[in-house]
Amino acid sequence: MKYRRVGNSGIKVSEIGLGSWLTYGTAYEQEAADACIRKAVESGINFFDTSNAYNSGEGEKALGAALKPYERSSYVLSTKVFFRMGPGPNDGGLSRKHIMEQCDASLKRLGVDYIDLYFCHRFDRETPLEETLRALDDLTAQGKILYAAVSEWSAAQIADAVGISKRLNLRPLVSNQPIYNMFERYIEQEVIPVSESAGIGQIVFSPLAQGILTGKYKRGAELPADSRAANASVNGVVNSYLRDDVLECVEHLDRLAKEAGISLAQLSLAWVLRQPGVSSALIGATRPSQIEENVKAVEVQLSADILNEIERILKQVEGFAPLR
């Protein structure tokens, strides 16, 4: 495993991290979470990501239980706040009230004393940005979180937050967590440049496009019975990728990967990690074997010829709307 700093901070995370969106605490049992965490630790992964909103807190509980056997200082743990956690008027967003209450609730569900990286899951247009940033700074001062971060914020929103933090002498944001894969590349235009100038690293999710970039979904073929796309409870996002032009593109990418002697997943993860602004790529796994294959991507160096061929292949897919 290889490790990278998160932005300009001193904390280091594994180039491949393990996420829990749509996996732990939802469609799969605790036993699967335990086995995947065990394999992740054996493989050198030290970064684990979740959110209070994943299955209404059950994702945090499952991840916390799976991490319990390991020394707390040995891993980096992140969770998030923003989405609604109840029916009340203050049960969502990034108000000071919601952030403070949900941080305590997340600590309890995870069974830990502190959170390494605490992400604002989305931008809150109804709360003054200064209020949100001061709350995050206070949580850091209290030792409940070590670093504050954001997720899926635009370049302008990130720049505003950086400016306010500097003016108020608050602790800086260290990371943004956007979607990023071969089909969803909006962060390359503005988000990465703005972030890099502010010392903010990208911890990206869905680098394999919900499993599309593993090659297991074929044009005109039945969905694999054990796949995410075949599970009605979690297939809302992956279905947006199941288009003929996307799947045809994947076929060409798969052939390119085989010619290079690697799997399509390894090709796709290495492509994401080619970006120096990316600190870690979060994978989802329900089987230890998936982790074992994916971590090999850190050893892959893509040549200029392969990168150029990837760009040529990707031009076949037009107008893919980034998911938010």
mmCIF file of N, CA, C and O in Angstrom, residues 69-121:
data_model
loop_
_atom_site.group_PDB
_atom_site.id
_atom_site.type_symbol
_atom_site.label_atom_id
_atom_site.label_comp_id
_atom_site.label_asym_id
_atom_site.label_seq_id
_atom_site.Cartn_x
_atom_site.Cartn_y
_atom_site.Cartn_z
ATOM 1 N N PRO A 69 -12.017 -4.110 16.963
ATOM 2 C CA PRO A 69 -10.847 -4.892 17.391
ATOM 3 C C PRO A 69 -9.506 -4.195 17.162
ATOM 4 O O PRO A 69 -8.482 -4.660 17.667
ATOM 5 N N TYR A 70 -9.490 -3.088 16.392
ATOM 6 C CA TYR A 70 -8.222 -2.487 15.987
ATOM 7 C C TYR A 70 -7.887 -1.255 16.830
ATOM 8 O O TYR A 70 -8.782 -0.506 17.249
ATOM 9 N N GLU A 71 -6.619 -1.058 17.063
ATOM 10 C CA GLU A 71 -6.150 0.101 17.816
ATOM 11 C C GLU A 71 -6.630 1.380 17.136
ATOM 12 O O GLU A 71 -6.440 1.568 15.942
ATOM 13 N N ARG A 72 -7.240 2.262 17.910
ATOM 14 C CA ARG A 72 -7.854 3.457 17.318
ATOM 15 C C ARG A 72 -6.839 4.308 16.566
ATOM 16 O O ARG A 72 -7.155 4.891 15.523
ATOM 17 N N SER A 73 -5.626 4.397 17.056
ATOM 18 C CA SER A 73 -4.626 5.242 16.405
ATOM 19 C C SER A 73 -4.123 4.660 15.085
ATOM 20 O O SER A 73 -3.449 5.348 14.314
ATOM 21 N N SER A 74 -4.471 3.400 14.800
ATOM 22 C CA SER A 74 -3.938 2.739 13.612
ATOM 23 C C SER A 74 -4.715 3.056 12.340
ATOM 24 O O SER A 74 -4.259 2.730 11.244
ATOM 25 N N TYR A 75 -5.883 3.661 12.466
ATOM 26 C CA TYR A 75 -6.693 3.940 11.275
ATOM 27 C C TYR A 75 -7.237 5.360 11.292
ATOM 28 O O TYR A 75 -7.305 6.021 12.330
ATOM 29 N N VAL A 76 -7.603 5.816 10.106
ATOM 30 C CA VAL A 76 -8.197 7.142 9.908
ATOM 31 C C VAL A 76 -9.668 6.928 9.599
ATOM 32 O O VAL A 76 -10.025 6.209 8.664
ATOM 33 N N LEU A 77 -10.528 7.572 10.380
ATOM 34 C CA LEU A 77 -11.978 7.367 10.275
ATOM 35 C C LEU A 77 -12.667 8.667 9.903
ATOM 36 O O LEU A 77 -12.401 9.717 10.498
ATOM 37 N N SER A 78 -13.545 8.596 8.925
ATOM 38 C CA SER A 78 -14.307 9.786 8.539
ATOM 39 C C SER A 78 -15.795 9.490 8.518
ATOM 40 O O SER A 78 -16.218 8.367 8.241
ATOM 41 N N THR A 79 -16.569 10.509 8.832
ATOM 42 C CA THR A 79 -18.018 10.438 8.673
ATOM 43 C C THR A 79 -18.507 11.814 8.247
ATOM 44 O O THR A 79 -17.706 12.731 8.024
ATOM 45 N N LYS A 80 -19.815 11.969 8.119
ATOM 46 C CA LYS A 80 -20.349 13.176 7.493
ATOM 47 C C LYS A 80 -21.611 13.670 8.194
ATOM 48 O O LYS A 80 -22.244 12.922 8.944
ATOM 49 N N VAL A 81 -21.973 14.923 7.875
ATOM 50 C CA VAL A 81 -23.185 15.535 8.412
ATOM 51 C C VAL A 81 -23.797 16.433 7.352
ATOM 52 O O VAL A 81 -23.092 17.097 6.608
ATOM 53 N N PHE A 82 -25.095 16.410 7.219
ATOM 54 C CA PHE A 82 -25.877 17.333 6.402
ATOM 55 C C PHE A 82 -27.294 16.814 6.206
ATOM 56 O O PHE A 82 -28.265 17.500 6.498
ATOM 57 N N PHE A 83 -27.425 15.587 5.712
ATOM 58 C CA PHE A 83 -28.737 15.085 5.323
ATOM 59 C C PHE A 83 -29.630 14.881 6.544
ATOM 60 O O PHE A 83 -29.162 14.745 7.676
ATOM 61 N N ARG A 84 -30.918 14.862 6.286
ATOM 62 C CA ARG A 84 -31.900 14.803 7.367
ATOM 63 C C ARG A 84 -31.782 13.502 8.151
ATOM 64 O O ARG A 84 -31.649 12.424 7.595
ATOM 65 N N MET A 85 -31.861 13.647 9.475
ATOM 66 C CA MET A 85 -31.796 12.493 10.363
ATOM 67 C C MET A 85 -33.066 12.372 11.198
ATOM 68 O O MET A 85 -33.113 11.574 12.141
ATOM 69 N N GLY A 86 -34.077 13.156 10.876
ATOM 70 C CA GLY A 86 -35.335 13.120 11.608
ATOM 71 C C GLY A 86 -36.337 14.061 10.981
ATOM 72 O O GLY A 86 -36.018 14.776 10.026
ATOM 73 N N PRO A 87 -37.561 14.105 11.508
ATOM 74 C CA PRO A 87 -38.632 14.906 10.902
ATOM 75 C C PRO A 87 -38.639 16.372 11.318
ATOM 76 O O PRO A 87 -39.355 17.181 10.725
ATOM 77 N N GLY A 88 -37.872 16.736 12.319
ATOM 78 C CA GLY A 88 -37.922 18.087 12.848
ATOM 79 C C GLY A 88 -37.281 19.127 11.946
ATOM 80 O O GLY A 88 -36.475 18.789 11.064
ATOM 81 N N PRO A 89 -37.586 20.417 12.161
ATOM 82 C CA PRO A 89 -37.053 21.486 11.308
ATOM 83 C C PRO A 89 -35.538 21.656 11.432
ATOM 84 O O PRO A 89 -34.905 22.245 10.555
ATOM 85 N N ASN A 90 -34.942 21.169 12.509
ATOM 86 C CA ASN A 90 -33.494 21.295 12.705
ATOM 87 C C ASN A 90 -32.757 19.968 12.568
ATOM 88 O O ASN A 90 -31.613 19.837 13.008
ATOM 89 N N ASP A 91 -33.411 18.992 11.954
ATOM 90 C CA ASP A 91 -32.826 17.659 11.837
ATOM 91 C C ASP A 91 -32.025 17.448 10.564
ATOM 92 O O ASP A 91 -31.780 16.318 10.146
ATOM 93 N N GLY A 92 -31.617 18.531 9.923
ATOM 94 C CA GLY A 92 -30.803 18.436 8.724
ATOM 95 C C GLY A 92 -30.047 19.725 8.508
ATOM 96 O O GLY A 92 -30.241 20.709 9.226
ATOM 97 N N GLY A 93 -29.154 19.727 7.514
ATOM 98 C CA GLY A 93 -28.421 20.937 7.189
ATOM 99 C C GLY A 93 -27.119 21.074 7.958
ATOM 100 O O GLY A 93 -26.634 20.139 8.592
ATOM 101 N N LEU A 94 -26.562 22.292 7.903
ATOM 102 C CA LEU A 94 -25.268 22.561 8.516
ATOM 103 C C LEU A 94 -25.344 23.689 9.536
ATOM 104 O O LEU A 94 -24.406 24.477 9.688
ATOM 105 N N SER A 95 -26.479 23.779 10.235
ATOM 106 C CA SER A 95 -26.567 24.739 11.336
ATOM 107 C C SER A 95 -25.666 24.275 12.471
ATOM 108 O O SER A 95 -25.302 23.094 12.567
ATOM 109 N N ARG A 96 -25.307 25.212 13.346
ATOM 110 C CA ARG A 96 -24.499 24.837 14.507
ATOM 111 C C ARG A 96 -25.208 23.769 15.327
ATOM 112 O O ARG A 96 -24.579 22.800 15.769
ATOM 113 N N LYS A 97 -26.499 23.904 15.486
ATOM 114 C CA LYS A 97 -27.270 22.943 16.280
ATOM 115 C C LYS A 97 -27.166 21.541 15.691
ATOM 116 O O LYS A 97 -26.854 20.572 16.400
ATOM 117 N N HIS A 98 -27.421 21.422 14.394
ATOM 118 C CA HIS A 98 -27.415 20.095 13.776
ATOM 119 C C HIS A 98 -26.010 19.492 13.772
ATOM 120 O O HIS A 98 -25.840 18.289 14.040
ATOM 121 N N ILE A 99 -25.002 20.293 13.462
ATOM 122 C CA ILE A 99 -23.633 19.783 13.426
ATOM 123 C C ILE A 99 -23.211 19.268 14.787
ATOM 124 O O ILE A 99 -22.667 18.155 14.915
ATOM 125 N N MET A 100 -23.443 20.053 15.834
ATOM 126 C CA MET A 100 -23.018 19.649 17.177
ATOM 127 C C MET A 100 -23.746 18.387 17.635
ATOM 128 O O MET A 100 -23.133 17.451 18.172
ATOM 129 N N GLU A 101 -25.049 18.354 17.424
ATOM 130 C CA GLU A 101 -25.828 17.197 17.866
ATOM 131 C C GLU A 101 -25.459 15.943 17.088
ATOM 132 O O GLU A 101 -25.334 14.846 17.665
ATOM 133 N N GLN A 102 -25.271 16.081 15.773
ATOM 134 C CA GLN A 102 -24.971 14.906 14.960
ATOM 135 C C GLN A 102 -23.548 14.408 15.149
ATOM 136 O O GLN A 102 -23.278 13.210 15.020
ATOM 137 N N CYS A 103 -22.626 15.291 15.473
ATOM 138 C CA CYS A 103 -21.268 14.844 15.768
ATOM 139 C C CYS A 103 -21.291 13.943 17.008
ATOM 140 O O CYS A 103 -20.690 12.853 16.997
ATOM 141 N N ASP A 104 -22.002 14.365 18.040
ATOM 142 C CA ASP A 104 -22.108 13.535 19.250
ATOM 143 C C ASP A 104 -22.795 12.204 18.945
ATOM 144 O O ASP A 104 -22.383 11.147 19.443
ATOM 145 N N ALA A 105 -23.837 12.259 18.106
ATOM 146 C CA ALA A 105 -24.560 11.030 17.757
ATOM 147 C C ALA A 105 -23.672 10.084 16.952
ATOM 148 O O ALA A 105 -23.693 8.863 17.155
ATOM 149 N N SER A 106 -22.860 10.637 16.036
ATOM 150 C CA SER A 106 -21.959 9.811 15.237
ATOM 151 C C SER A 106 -20.894 9.162 16.112
ATOM 152 O O SER A 106 -20.562 7.985 15.940
ATOM 153 N N LEU A 107 -20.346 9.925 17.057
ATOM 154 C CA LEU A 107 -19.344 9.365 17.965
ATOM 155 C C LEU A 107 -19.919 8.180 18.741
ATOM 156 O O LEU A 107 -19.248 7.152 18.919
ATOM 157 N N LYS A 108 -21.160 8.319 19.163
ATOM 158 C CA LYS A 108 -21.811 7.249 19.917
ATOM 159 C C LYS A 108 -22.031 6.022 19.046
ATOM 160 O O LYS A 108 -21.761 4.881 19.464
ATOM 161 N N ARG A 109 -22.542 6.235 17.812
ATOM 162 C CA ARG A 109 -22.798 5.092 16.926
ATOM 163 C C ARG A 109 -21.505 4.395 16.518
ATOM 164 O O ARG A 109 -21.458 3.171 16.403
ATOM 165 N N LEU A 110 -20.459 5.169 16.281
ATOM 166 C CA LEU A 110 -19.181 4.594 15.868
ATOM 167 C C LEU A 110 -18.429 3.965 17.039
ATOM 168 O O LEU A 110 -17.536 3.139 16.832
ATOM 169 N N GLY A 111 -18.746 4.388 18.246
ATOM 170 C CA GLY A 111 -18.071 3.849 19.419
ATOM 171 C C GLY A 111 -16.645 4.337 19.567
ATOM 172 O O GLY A 111 -15.772 3.593 20.041
ATOM 173 N N VAL A 112 -16.391 5.590 19.177
ATOM 174 C CA VAL A 112 -15.045 6.160 19.268
ATOM 175 C C VAL A 112 -15.105 7.490 20.009
ATOM 176 O O VAL A 112 -16.176 8.071 20.210
ATOM 177 N N ASP A 113 -13.931 7.993 20.398
ATOM 178 C CA ASP A 113 -13.847 9.257 21.117
ATOM 179 C C ASP A 113 -13.657 10.454 20.204
ATOM 180 O O ASP A 113 -13.897 11.601 20.611
ATOM 181 N N TYR A 114 -13.180 10.198 18.972
ATOM 182 C CA TYR A 114 -12.960 11.304 18.043
ATOM 183 C C TYR A 114 -13.101 10.806 16.610
ATOM 184 O O TYR A 114 -12.970 9.606 16.326
ATOM 185 N N ILE A 115 -13.360 11.734 15.722
ATOM 186 C CA ILE A 115 -13.471 11.476 14.281
ATOM 187 C C ILE A 115 -12.285 12.163 13.611
ATOM 188 O O ILE A 115 -12.011 13.341 13.879
ATOM 189 N N ASP A 116 -11.571 11.448 12.772
ATOM 190 C CA ASP A 116 -10.397 12.049 12.129
ATOM 191 C C ASP A 116 -10.795 13.123 11.116
ATOM 192 O O ASP A 116 -10.287 14.245 11.163
ATOM 193 N N LEU A 117 -11.650 12.762 10.175
ATOM 194 C CA LEU A 117 -12.102 13.689 9.138
ATOM 195 C C LEU A 117 -13.618 13.808 9.210
ATOM 196 O O LEU A 117 -14.322 12.798 9.090
ATOM 197 N N TYR A 118 -14.115 15.037 9.376
ATOM 198 C CA TYR A 118 -15.563 15.250 9.488
ATOM 199 C C TYR A 118 -16.013 16.077 8.289
ATOM 200 O O TYR A 118 -15.633 17.236 8.133
ATOM 201 N N PHE A 119 -16.810 15.448 7.422
ATOM 202 C CA PHE A 119 -17.215 16.058 6.160
ATOM 203 C C PHE A 119 -18.598 16.706 6.244
ATOM 204 O O PHE A 119 -19.537 16.102 6.776
ATOM 205 N N CYS A 120 -18.719 17.891 5.692
ATOM 206 C CA CYS A 120 -20.036 18.484 5.420
ATOM 207 C C CYS A 120 -20.524 17.842 4.122
ATOM 208 O O CYS A 120 -19.984 18.127 3.043
ATOM 209 N N HIS A 121 -21.531 16.979 4.227
ATOM 210 C CA HIS A 121 -21.904 16.071 3.141
ATOM 211 C C HIS A 121 -22.364 16.794 1.879
ATOM 212 O O HIS A 121 -22.231 16.285 0.765
#
